CSV table of C-alpha atoms in Angstrom, one decimal:
chain,number,residue,atom,x,y,z
P,1076,UNK,CA,-56.0,-27.1,-37.4
P,1077,UNK,CA,-54.6,-28.8,-40.8
P,1078,UNK,CA,-52.5,-26.9,-43.5
P,1079,UNK,CA,-56.5,-26.8,-45.5
P,1080,UNK,CA,-57.4,-25.0,-42.4
P,1081,UNK,CA,-55.2,-22.4,-42.4
P,1082,UNK,CA,-55.3,-22.0,-46.3
P,1083,UNK,CA,-59.4,-21.4,-45.6
P,1084,UNK,CA,-57.8,-18.9,-43.5
P,1085,UNK,CA,-56.2,-17.1,-45.9
P,1086,UNK,CA,-57.0,-13.4,-47.5
P,1087,UNK,CA,-57.5,-14.5,-51.6
P,1088,UNK,CA,-56.2,-11.2,-51.8
P,1089,UNK,CA,-52.6,-11.5,-49.2
P,1090,UNK,CA,-53.0,-14.7,-48.4
P,1091,UNK,CA,-51.8,-14.1,-44.9
P,1092,UNK,CA,-54.3,-15.2,-42.2
P,1093,UNK,CA,-57.1,-12.5,-42.2
P,1094,UNK,CA,-57.2,-9.4,-40.3
P,1095,UNK,CA,-59.9,-7.9,-39.4
P,1096,UNK,CA,-62.0,-9.5,-42.0
P,1097,UNK,CA,-65.0,-8.4,-43.6
P,1098,UNK,CA,-67.9,-9.8,-45.9
P,1099,UNK,CA,-69.3,-8.8,-49.3
P,1100,UNK,CA,-72.9,-9.6,-50.3
P,1101,UNK,CA,-71.7,-12.4,-52.9
P,1102,UNK,CA,-70.4,-14.2,-49.6
P,1103,UNK,CA,-66.5,-14.3,-50.3
P,1104,UNK,CA,-64.4,-12.5,-46.8
P,1105,UNK,CA,-61.3,-10.5,-47.7
P,1106,UNK,CA,-59.6,-8.5,-45.0
P,1107,UNK,CA,-60.7,-5.3,-44.9
P,1108,UNK,CA,-57.3,-3.4,-45.8
P,1109,UNK,CA,-56.4,-5.8,-48.8
P,1110,UNK,CA,-60.0,-4.7,-49.8
P,1111,UNK,CA,-60.0,-0.7,-49.5
P,1112,UNK,CA,-56.7,-1.4,-51.0
P,1113,UNK,CA,-57.6,-3.1,-53.9
P,1114,UNK,CA,-60.8,-0.7,-54.9
P,1115,UNK,CA,-58.6,2.3,-54.4
P,1116,UNK,CA,-56.6,0.9,-57.7
P,1117,UNK,CA,-60.5,-0.1,-60.3
P,1118,UNK,CA,-62.4,2.5,-60.9
P,1119,UNK,CA,-65.5,0.4,-60.1
P,1120,UNK,CA,-65.7,-1.8,-56.8
P,1121,UNK,CA,-66.6,-5.1,-57.3
P,1122,UNK,CA,-66.0,-8.2,-55.6
P,1123,UNK,CA,-62.1,-9.4,-56.3
P,1124,UNK,CA,-63.0,-13.0,-57.2
P,1125,UNK,CA,-66.6,-13.6,-58.5
P,1126,UNK,CA,-66.7,-9.5,-60.2
P,1127,UNK,CA,-69.9,-9.3,-58.6
P,1128,UNK,CA,-70.7,-5.6,-57.6
P,1129,UNK,CA,-71.6,-5.8,-53.9
P,1130,UNK,CA,-74.3,-4.4,-52.5
P,1131,UNK,CA,-72.7,-2.4,-49.7
P,1132,UNK,CA,-70.0,-0.3,-50.4
P,1133,UNK,CA,-68.8,-0.8,-46.5
P,1134,UNK,CA,-69.3,-4.3,-46.0
P,1135,UNK,CA,-69.9,-5.3,-42.5
P,1136,UNK,CA,-67.0,-7.6,-40.5
P,1137,UNK,CA,-67.4,-10.7,-41.1
P,1138,UNK,CA,-67.2,-11.9,-36.8
P,1139,UNK,CA,-66.6,-15.3,-37.1
P,1140,UNK,CA,-64.1,-15.7,-39.7
P,1141,UNK,CA,-62.9,-12.7,-37.0
P,1142,UNK,CA,-62.6,-15.4,-34.4
P,1143,UNK,CA,-61.8,-18.1,-35.8
P,1144,UNK,CA,-58.9,-16.9,-37.2
P,1145,UNK,CA,-57.7,-15.5,-34.1
P,1146,UNK,CA,-58.3,-18.3,-32.6
P,1147,UNK,CA,-55.6,-20.1,-35.5
P,1148,UNK,CA,-53.2,-18.0,-34.2
P,1149,UNK,CA,-52.9,-18.1,-31.0
P,1150,UNK,CA,-53.0,-21.8,-31.8
P,1151,UNK,CA,-50.2,-21.8,-34.1
P,1152,UNK,CA,-48.3,-19.2,-32.0
P,1153,UNK,CA,-48.1,-22.1,-28.8
P,1154,UNK,CA,-47.1,-24.6,-31.4
P,1155,UNK,CA,-44.5,-22.6,-32.3
P,1156,UNK,CA,-43.1,-21.4,-28.8
P,1157,UNK,CA,-43.4,-25.6,-28.0
P,1158,UNK,CA,-40.8,-25.9,-31.6
P,1159,UNK,CA,-37.7,-25.9,-30.8
P,1160,UNK,CA,-37.2,-24.3,-34.1
P,1161,UNK,CA,-38.1,-20.9,-35.0
P,1162,UNK,CA,-40.6,-20.1,-38.5
P,1163,UNK,CA,-41.1,-17.8,-40.8
P,1164,UNK,CA,-43.1,-15.2,-40.0
P,1165,UNK,CA,-44.7,-14.9,-43.0
P,1166,UNK,CA,-45.0,-18.2,-44.5
P,1167,UNK,CA,-44.7,-20.4,-41.1
P,1168,UNK,CA,-41.8,-23.1,-42.8
P,1169,UNK,CA,-38.6,-24.0,-41.4
P,1170,UNK,CA,-35.7,-21.5,-42.1
P,1171,UNK,CA,-33.6,-23.4,-43.5
P,1172,UNK,CA,-32.0,-20.7,-45.9
P,1173,UNK,CA,-30.2,-17.5,-45.2
P,1174,UNK,CA,-30.1,-14.6,-47.6
P,1175,UNK,CA,-27.3,-13.4,-48.8
P,1176,UNK,CA,-27.7,-9.7,-49.5
P,1177,UNK,CA,-30.7,-9.0,-46.4
P,1178,UNK,CA,-28.6,-10.9,-43.4
P,1179,UNK,CA,-31.3,-12.7,-42.1
P,1180,UNK,CA,-32.5,-16.6,-42.3
P,1181,UNK,CA,-35.3,-17.3,-44.5
P,1182,UNK,CA,-37.5,-20.0,-46.2
P,1183,UNK,CA,-38.0,-21.4,-49.0
P,1184,UNK,CA,-41.3,-19.9,-49.7
P,1185,UNK,CA,-39.7,-16.5,-48.7
P,1186,UNK,CA,-36.8,-17.0,-51.4
P,1187,UNK,CA,-38.8,-17.3,-54.5
P,1188,UNK,CA,-40.5,-14.4,-53.4
P,1189,UNK,CA,-40.1,-10.7,-55.0
P,1190,UNK,CA,-38.6,-9.1,-51.5
P,1191,UNK,CA,-35.5,-11.9,-52.2
P,1192,UNK,CA,-35.9,-11.8,-56.6
P,1193,UNK,CA,-32.0,-12.8,-57.5
P,1194,UNK,CA,-30.8,-12.6,-54.5
P,1195,UNK,CA,-28.2,-15.0,-52.6
P,1196,UNK,CA,-28.4,-18.2,-49.7
P,1197,UNK,CA,-26.6,-20.4,-48.0
P,1198,UNK,CA,-27.6,-23.1,-45.6
P,1199,UNK,CA,-27.4,-21.9,-42.6
P,1200,UNK,CA,-26.0,-24.9,-41.7
P,1201,UNK,CA,-22.9,-23.0,-43.5
P,1202,UNK,CA,-24.0,-19.5,-42.5
P,1203,UNK,CA,-24.1,-20.1,-39.0
P,1204,UNK,CA,-21.1,-21.4,-39.1
P,1205,UNK,CA,-19.5,-18.6,-41.2
P,1206,UNK,CA,-21.1,-16.3,-38.6
P,1207,UNK,CA,-20.3,-18.6,-35.5
P,1208,UNK,CA,-16.5,-18.1,-37.0
P,1209,UNK,CA,-16.6,-14.1,-37.8
P,1210,UNK,CA,-18.2,-13.2,-34.7
P,1211,UNK,CA,-16.0,-15.7,-32.9
P,1212,UNK,CA,-13.1,-13.7,-34.6
P,1213,UNK,CA,-14.7,-10.5,-33.3
P,1214,UNK,CA,-15.4,-11.7,-29.5
P,1215,UNK,CA,-11.9,-13.6,-29.4
P,1216,UNK,CA,-10.4,-9.4,-28.7
P,1217,UNK,CA,-13.1,-9.3,-25.8
P,1218,UNK,CA,-12.3,-12.2,-24.1
P,1219,UNK,CA,-8.6,-11.4,-24.1
P,1220,UNK,CA,-9.4,-8.4,-22.5
P,1221,UNK,CA,-11.6,-9.6,-20.0
P,1222,UNK,CA,-8.7,-11.9,-18.9
P,1223,UNK,CA,-6.7,-8.8,-18.9
P,1224,UNK,CA,-8.8,-7.3,-16.6
P,1225,UNK,CA,-10.1,-10.8,-13.9
P,1226,UNK,CA,-6.1,-10.4,-14.3
P,1227,UNK,CA,-5.6,-7.0,-13.2
P,1228,UNK,CA,-8.3,-7.8,-10.3
P,1229,UNK,CA,-6.8,-10.5,-8.8
P,1230,UNK,CA,-3.4,-7.8,-8.8
P,1231,UNK,CA,-6.3,-5.0,-7.2
P,1232,UNK,CA,-7.4,-7.4,-5.2
P,1233,UNK,CA,-4.2,-8.8,-3.8
P,1234,UNK,CA,-2.9,-5.3,-3.6
P,1235,UNK,CA,-5.7,-4.4,-0.6
P,1236,UNK,CA,-5.3,-7.0,1.4
P,1237,UNK,CA,-1.1,-6.8,0.6
P,1238,UNK,CA,-2.1,-2.7,2.4
P,1239,UNK,CA,-4.3,-5.0,4.8
P,1240,UNK,CA,-2.1,-6.9,6.3
P,1241,UNK,CA,1.3,-3.9,5.7
P,1242,UNK,CA,-0.5,-1.5,7.8
P,1243,UNK,CA,-1.5,-4.0,10.2
P,1244,UNK,CA,2.0,-5.3,10.5
P,1245,UNK,CA,3.3,-1.7,10.8
P,1246,UNK,CA,1.1,-0.5,13.1
P,1247,UNK,CA,2.7,-3.5,15.6
P,1248,UNK,CA,5.7,-2.6,15.2
P,1249,UNK,CA,5.5,0.5,15.8
P,1250,UNK,CA,3.1,-0.1,19.4
P,1251,UNK,CA,6.4,-2.1,20.1
P,1252,UNK,CA,9.1,0.7,19.3
P,1253,UNK,CA,7.6,3.2,21.4
P,1254,UNK,CA,6.6,0.7,24.5
P,1255,UNK,CA,10.3,0.4,24.2
P,1256,UNK,CA,11.0,3.9,24.2
P,1257,UNK,CA,7.7,3.9,26.9
P,1258,UNK,CA,9.4,1.4,28.9
P,1259,UNK,CA,12.8,3.2,28.7
P,1260,UNK,CA,11.6,6.1,30.6
P,1261,UNK,CA,9.8,4.6,32.8
P,1262,UNK,CA,12.6,2.9,34.4
P,1263,UNK,CA,14.6,6.6,33.8
P,1264,UNK,CA,11.8,8.0,35.2
P,1265,UNK,CA,12.3,5.5,37.8
P,1266,UNK,CA,15.8,5.8,38.5
P,1267,UNK,CA,15.8,9.5,38.8
P,1268,UNK,CA,13.1,9.9,41.5
P,1269,UNK,CA,14.6,6.6,43.7
P,1270,UNK,CA,18.3,9.1,42.7
P,1271,UNK,CA,16.2,12.1,44.2
P,1272,UNK,CA,14.4,9.3,46.8
P,1273,UNK,CA,19.1,8.7,48.2
P,1274,UNK,CA,19.7,12.2,48.2
P,1275,UNK,CA,17.0,13.6,50.1
P,1276,UNK,CA,17.3,10.7,52.9
P,1277,UNK,CA,21.1,11.3,53.2
P,1278,UNK,CA,20.3,15.0,53.4
P,1279,UNK,CA,17.8,15.0,55.5
P,1280,UNK,CA,19.2,12.2,57.9
P,1281,UNK,CA,22.2,14.1,58.5
P,1282,UNK,CA,20.2,17.5,59.4
P,1283,UNK,CA,18.8,15.1,61.8
P,1284,UNK,CA,21.7,14.0,63.1
P,1285,UNK,CA,22.7,17.8,63.7
P,1286,UNK,CA,20.0,19.1,64.2
P,1287,UNK,CA,20.4,16.2,67.2
P,1288,UNK,CA,23.9,17.1,68.3
P,1289,UNK,CA,22.2,20.3,69.3
P,1290,UNK,CA,19.2,20.0,71.1
P,1291,UNK,CA,21.7,18.0,73.7
P,1292,UNK,CA,23.3,21.1,74.1
P,1293,UNK,CA,21.1,23.5,74.2
P,1294,UNK,CA,19.5,20.9,76.8
P,1295,UNK,CA,23.1,20.6,78.7
P,1296,UNK,CA,23.0,24.7,78.4
P,1297,UNK,CA,19.9,25.7,79.6
P,1298,UNK,CA,20.2,23.4,82.6
P,1299,UNK,CA,23.1,24.7,83.4
P,1300,UNK,CA,21.8,28.5,83.5
P,1301,UNK,CA,18.7,27.4,85.0
P,1302,UNK,CA,20.4,26.6,87.6
P,1303,UNK,CA,23.0,29.3,88.3
P,1304,UNK,CA,19.5,31.6,87.7
P,1305,UNK,CA,17.7,29.6,90.7
P,1306,UNK,CA,20.9,30.5,93.0
P,1307,UNK,CA,21.3,33.7,91.8
P,1308,UNK,CA,17.7,35.0,93.3
P,1309,UNK,CA,18.5,33.1,96.6
P,1310,UNK,CA,19.6,34.9,100.0
P,1311,UNK,CA,23.1,36.7,99.9
P,1312,UNK,CA,24.2,34.0,102.7
P,1313,UNK,CA,22.8,31.0,100.5
P,1314,UNK,CA,24.1,32.9,97.7
P,1315,UNK,CA,27.5,33.0,99.0
P,1316,UNK,CA,27.8,29.7,100.1
P,1317,UNK,CA,27.5,28.0,96.8
P,1318,UNK,CA,28.7,30.8,94.6
P,1319,UNK,CA,32.0,29.2,94.5
P,1320,UNK,CA,30.4,25.5,93.2
P,1321,UNK,CA,28.2,27.9,91.0
P,1322,UNK,CA,31.8,29.6,88.9
P,1323,UNK,CA,33.4,25.8,88.9
P,1324,UNK,CA,29.4,24.9,86.7
P,1325,UNK,CA,29.4,28.2,83.9
P,1326,UNK,CA,33.2,27.7,83.7
P,1327,UNK,CA,33.4,23.6,82.8
P,1328,UNK,CA,30.4,25.0,80.2
P,1329,UNK,CA,32.7,27.3,77.9
P,1330,UNK,CA,30.9,28.7,75.1
P,1331,UNK,CA,31.1,26.6,72.3
P,1332,UNK,CA,30.9,27.9,68.4
P,1333,UNK,CA,27.2,28.2,66.5
P,1334,UNK,CA,27.2,25.8,64.2
P,1335,UNK,CA,26.7,26.0,60.7
P,1336,UNK,CA,25.8,24.8,57.8
P,1337,UNK,CA,28.0,22.8,56.1
P,1338,UNK,CA,28.0,23.3,51.7
P,1339,UNK,CA,25.9,21.5,49.6
P,1340,UNK,CA,23.7,20.5,52.5
P,1341,UNK,CA,20.5,21.3,49.7
P,1342,UNK,CA,19.1,18.6,47.2
P,1343,UNK,CA,21.0,19.3,43.9
P,1344,UNK,CA,18.4,20.2,42.0
P,1345,UNK,CA,20.9,21.5,39.1
P,1346,UNK,CA,21.8,17.5,38.8
P,1347,UNK,CA,18.4,16.3,38.8
P,1348,UNK,CA,16.6,18.7,36.3
P,1349,UNK,CA,19.7,20.2,34.5
P,1350,UNK,CA,19.2,19.8,30.8
P,1351,UNK,CA,17.0,16.4,31.8
P,1352,UNK,CA,15.8,16.0,28.6
P,1353,UNK,CA,19.0,15.7,26.6
P,1354,UNK,CA,20.7,13.8,29.5
P,1355,UNK,CA,18.1,11.0,28.7
P,1356,UNK,CA,17.8,11.5,24.8
P,1357,UNK,CA,21.9,11.0,25.3
P,1358,UNK,CA,21.6,7.8,27.1
P,1359,UNK,CA,18.3,6.3,25.0
P,1360,UNK,CA,21.1,7.8,21.5
P,1361,UNK,CA,23.2,4.9,23.6
P,1362,UNK,CA,21.3,2.0,24.5
P,1363,UNK,CA,18.3,2.3,22.5
P,1364,UNK,CA,18.1,4.9,19.7
P,1365,UNK,CA,20.7,4.4,16.3
P,1366,UNK,CA,20.7,6.0,13.0
P,1367,UNK,CA,21.3,4.3,9.5
P,1368,UNK,CA,21.3,6.2,6.6
P,1369,UNK,CA,19.6,3.6,4.0
P,1370,UNK,CA,16.9,2.0,4.8
P,1371,UNK,CA,15.4,-0.1,2.7
P,1372,UNK,CA,11.3,0.1,0.4
P,1373,UNK,CA,10.0,-3.2,1.4
P,1374,UNK,CA,7.3,-2.3,-2.0
P,1375,UNK,CA,10.4,-2.6,-3.9
P,1376,UNK,CA,11.6,-5.9,-2.2
P,1377,UNK,CA,11.9,-9.1,-4.6
P,1378,UNK,CA,9.7,-11.7,-3.6
P,1379,UNK,CA,12.0,-13.4,-2.5
P,1380,UNK,CA,13.9,-11.3,-0.1
P,1381,UNK,CA,12.7,-11.2,3.3
P,1382,UNK,CA,13.5,-7.6,5.4
P,1383,UNK,CA,14.4,-7.8,8.4
P,1384,UNK,CA,11.4,-5.4,10.9
P,1385,UNK,CA,14.1,-1.8,11.0
P,1386,UNK,CA,14.2,-2.2,7.0
P,1387,UNK,CA,18.0,-2.6,6.9
P,1388,UNK,CA,18.9,-6.3,6.1
P,1389,UNK,CA,18.2,-8.1,3.4
P,1390,UNK,CA,18.4,-12.0,3.5
P,1391,UNK,CA,18.0,-15.0,0.9
P,1392,UNK,CA,14.2,-17.2,1.8
P,1393,UNK,CA,10.9,-19.0,0.5
P,1394,UNK,CA,9.2,-16.9,-2.0
P,1395,UNK,CA,6.2,-14.6,-0.5
P,1396,UNK,CA,3.0,-13.7,-1.3
P,1397,UNK,CA,3.2,-10.0,-1.8
P,1398,UNK,CA,2.1,-8.5,-5.9
P,1399,UNK,CA,3.8,-7.4,-8.6
P,1400,UNK,CA,3.5,-3.4,-7.9
P,1401,UNK,CA,5.4,-1.1,-10.2
P,1402,UNK,CA,8.1,-0.6,-7.8
P,1403,UNK,CA,8.6,-4.4,-7.4
P,1404,UNK,CA,12.4,-5.4,-9.0
P,1405,UNK,CA,11.5,-9.2,-10.8
P,1406,UNK,CA,13.9,-11.1,-12.4
P,1407,UNK,CA,17.1,-10.1,-9.9
P,1408,UNK,CA,16.9,-10.5,-6.1
P,1409,UNK,CA,17.6,-6.8,-5.3
P,1410,UNK,CA,15.4,-4.3,-2.5
P,1411,UNK,CA,16.0,-0.7,-3.1
P,1412,UNK,CA,15.9,2.3,-0.8
P,1413,UNK,CA,13.4,4.0,0.3
P,1414,UNK,CA,14.7,7.5,-0.7
P,1415,UNK,CA,17.0,8.6,-4.0
P,1416,UNK,CA,19.6,11.0,-4.3
P,1417,UNK,CA,20.5,13.3,-7.0
P,1418,UNK,CA,22.9,15.7,-5.3
P,1419,UNK,CA,25.5,16.3,-2.1
P,1420,UNK,CA,27.7,13.4,-0.6
P,1421,UNK,CA,25.8,9.9,1.3
P,1422,UNK,CA,28.1,7.7,3.0
P,1423,UNK,CA,26.9,4.6,3.9
P,1424,UNK,CA,28.2,0.9,4.7
P,1425,UNK,CA,27.4,-2.7,4.0
P,1426,UNK,CA,28.6,-5.6,6.0
P,1427,UNK,CA,28.7,-8.6,3.7
P,1428,UNK,CA,29.2,-12.3,3.4
P,1429,UNK,CA,32.0,-14.8,3.1
P,1430,UNK,CA,30.4,-16.3,0.6
P,1431,UNK,CA,27.6,-16.8,-1.5
P,1432,UNK,CA,26.6,-14.0,-4.5
P,1433,UNK,CA,25.8,-11.3,-3.6
P,1434,UNK,CA,26.2,-7.2,-4.4
P,1435,UNK,CA,24.9,-3.6,-3.7
P,1436,UNK,CA,24.8,-0.3,-4.7
P,1437,UNK,CA,23.4,2.7,-6.9
P,1438,UNK,CA,20.6,2.3,-9.8
P,1439,UNK,CA,19.6,5.4,-11.6
P,1440,UNK,CA,15.5,5.4,-11.2
P,1441,UNK,CA,14.5,4.8,-14.3
P,1442,UNK,CA,16.4,1.4,-13.6
P,1443,UNK,CA,14.6,-1.7,-15.5
P,1444,UNK,CA,13.0,-3.5,-12.1
P,1445,UNK,CA,11.0,-6.0,-14.5
P,1446,UNK,CA,13.1,-7.6,-16.9
P,1447,UNK,CA,15.9,-10.2,-16.5
P,1448,UNK,CA,19.3,-8.1,-17.4
P,1449,UNK,CA,18.4,-4.6,-16.4
P,1450,UNK,CA,20.9,-1.7,-16.7
P,1451,UNK,CA,21.9,1.2,-15.3
P,1452,UNK,CA,23.9,0.3,-11.6
P,1453,UNK,CA,27.4,0.8,-9.9
P,1454,UNK,CA,28.4,-2.3,-7.7
P,1455,UNK,CA,30.4,-4.6,-5.9
P,1456,UNK,CA,29.5,-7.9,-5.8
P,1457,UNK,CA,30.6,-11.4,-4.8
P,1458,UNK,CA,31.2,-14.1,-7.5
P,1459,UNK,CA,32.5,-17.6,-7.9
P,1460,UNK,CA,34.6,-16.2,-4.8
P,1461,UNK,CA,36.1,-13.1,-6.2
P,1462,UNK,CA,35.0,-9.8,-6.2
P,1463,UNK,CA,34.3,-7.7,-9.0
P,1464,UNK,CA,33.0,-4.3,-10.1
P,1465,UNK,CA,30.6,-3.6,-12.5
P,1466,UNK,CA,28.4,-1.0,-15.0
P,1467,UNK,CA,27.0,-3.3,-17.0
P,1468,UNK,CA,26.8,-7.6,-17.0
P,1469,UNK,CA,29.6,-7.1,-19.7
P,1470,UNK,CA,31.6,-4.5,-18.5
P,1471,UNK,CA,33.6,-5.1,-15.3
P,1472,UNK,CA,36.7,-5.8,-13.3
P,1473,UNK,CA,38.2,-7.9,-10.6
P,1474,UNK,CA,39.2,-6.7,-7.0
P,1475,UNK,CA,42.6,-7.6,-5.7
P,1476,UNK,CA,41.0,-8.4,-2.4
P,1477,UNK,CA,40.6,-11.2,-0.3
P,1478,UNK,CA,38.2,-11.3,2.6
P,1479,UNK,CA,35.8,-8.7,2.7
P,1480,UNK,CA,32.9,-8.0,6.2
P,1481,UNK,CA,32.2,-3.9,5.6
P,1482,UNK,CA,32.0,-2.0,2.6
P,1483,UNK,CA,31.5,1.6,2.6
P,1484,UNK,CA,30.1,3.0,-0.3
P,1485,UNK,CA,30.8,7.4,-0.6
P,1486,UNK,CA,28.2,9.4,-3.3
P,1487,UNK,CA,29.8,12.7,-4.3
P,1488,UNK,CA,27.2,13.2,-7.2
P,1489,UNK,CA,27.5,16.8,-8.2
P,1490,UNK,CA,31.4,15.4,-8.4
P,1491,UNK,CA,30.2,12.2,-10.3
P,1492,UNK,CA,32.2,10.0,-8.7
P,1493,UNK,CA,30.9,6.6,-6.5
P,1494,UNK,CA,34.0,4.5,-4.1
P,1495,UNK,CA,34.5,1.7,-2.4
P,1496,UNK,CA,36.5,1.3,0.6
P,1497,UNK,CA,37.5,-1.8,2.8
P,1498,UNK,CA,36.4,-0.1,6.6
P,1499,UNK,CA,39.3,-3.1,7.8
P,1500,UNK,CA,42.1,-2.3,6.2
P,1501,UNK,CA,40.8,1.4,5.7
P,1502,UNK,CA,41.8,1.1,2.3
P,1503,UNK,CA,40.3,2.5,-1.5
P,1504,UNK,CA,39.1,-0.1,-3.2
P,1505,UNK,CA,37.1,1.4,-6.4
P,1506,UNK,CA,36.5,4.3,-7.9
P,1507,UNK,CA,33.2,4.3,-10.2
P,1508,UNK,CA,33.2,7.9,-12.8
P,1509,UNK,CA,30.1,9.2,-14.3
P,1510,UNK,CA,28.5,12.2,-15.1
P,1511,UNK,CA,25.3,11.4,-13.4
P,1512,UNK,CA,22.3,13.2,-14.6
P,1513,UNK,CA,19.8,10.8,-13.1
P,1514,UNK,CA,18.7,10.6,-9.3
P,1515,UNK,CA,20.1,7.3,-7.6
P,1516,UNK,CA,18.9,4.6,-5.2
P,1517,UNK,CA,21.3,2.7,-3.2
P,1518,UNK,CA,20.5,-1.7,-3.3
P,1519,UNK,CA,21.1,-5.0,-1.8
P,1520,UNK,CA,20.8,-7.9,-4.1
P,1521,UNK,CA,21.4,-11.5,-2.8
P,1522,UNK,CA,21.5,-14.8,-3.5
P,1523,UNK,CA,22.4,-16.6,0.1
P,1524,UNK,CA,24.3,-14.2,2.3
P,1525,UNK,CA,22.0,-11.2,4.8
P,1526,UNK,CA,23.7,-8.1,3.3
P,1527,UNK,CA,22.8,-5.3,6.3
P,1528,UNK,CA,23.2,-1.5,6.0
P,1529,UNK,CA,25.4,-0.5,9.6
P,1530,UNK,CA,24.7,2.2,11.4
P,1531,UNK,CA,26.4,5.9,12.2
P,1532,UNK,CA,27.8,6.6,15.3
P,1533,UNK,CA,25.7,9.5,16.3
P,1534,UNK,CA,27.7,12.7,18.5
P,1535,UNK,CA,26.6,15.4,19.8
P,1536,UNK,CA,29.0,18.7,19.9
P,1537,UNK,CA,28.4,20.2,23.7
P,1538,UNK,CA,30.1,23.5,22.0
P,1539,UNK,CA,26.8,25.4,21.3
P,1540,UNK,CA,26.4,28.1,19.4
P,1541,UNK,CA,24.4,31.3,20.6
P,1542,UNK,CA,21.1,31.7,18.6
P,1543,UNK,CA,22.2,35.1,18.5
P,1544,UNK,CA,25.5,36.8,18.8
P,1545,UNK,CA,23.5,41.2,19.5
P,1546,UNK,CA,24.0,40.5,22.9
P,1547,UNK,CA,28.6,40.2,22.8
P,1548,UNK,CA,29.1,42.7,20.1
P,1549,UNK,CA,28.6,45.5,22.8
P,1550,UNK,CA,31.6,44.7,24.6
């Protein structure tokens, strides 16, 4: 439809497309609401255009005009939806201006209307650019926060995957260790059963030989007795004729000593069962079981440190894909012990290399694991082929030591002492003195040579103290 048609379909009162139009007897049409509002403001009900008094106070609906208006609106809405640029809802003009007071796009007709009198306007292009910049500024923190969330989610996903890998690897090692223990126990069981069977065979054979020898003697005696008893039952003359021979035969069979069981003929049950589990455990301890006073915590290890399966030694290698969890050391090539100490005396031995750059000692629980220059440590280190003891990066002392292979660390927490001994030379190298107030964790640092926490020799005292001395108090 043309713009003239739109004008023809507009109400003379509101200048908008007719809404529920009615027709007066003078043939003029108006929106029903517009006409009723017009009449309420005037004493005499007249036509708003020609001022004639209509014949009816309740004019009829103009259905033809209503249908034309509805068709026009429908077609206009279709055209508006087909056009990318939205139009003014009231005047169907392009929204070329932006009202700064109402903060909304308007058309040029709106600008001149009473609703926007004395308002400030900007071109939509300028207003859009200003508001885009403002919204972008408000959006930036949300975008940054989303990036942080995405990074954290990536860490969470990596941690979840690492948990699965850790569980699988740990389960595999547990099964391998138990398989070794089971194999040892099976071998030990087989060896002890074999020893039992061997003793049984030997003593059974001995008893068999003794029994066979005894049977032969019994058979000989039985034959002599049987023959002599036959002679005793013979007639007197016959008996007397063979008497001398019978006496000689009996004399040739002297009475033998009755065989006795020798000592140790029975199975030595006590040897096989006495302290069985203890003896097996003691043998297992010597061959299989070791105890290390410090166990390294893989969750604290720098990504370039590789721990042994038993978590007692560490080497420097390529960067591993591990989560950056709070416990993990980020800058320094450090791994911490799994257990901290806040009282008592604790001793552990470290096997060191003779080259490279390494360090070990103890750190405070508050040790900063994500910074490049942490504090709160007491250490012995090898750097540039010199042995150094240090408590900070700027507080250190050179030790007059040539070669170290094994170093003993002795922490006396309550006395505030940390001593370092050369095990091979059996000498004290240095003692730190400090009033410790935090829990202390052993740690190892290396950039080349492996470091290893050495196992201790387990000793079992066979002197058993009775659980209760009440019985002995009676004597």
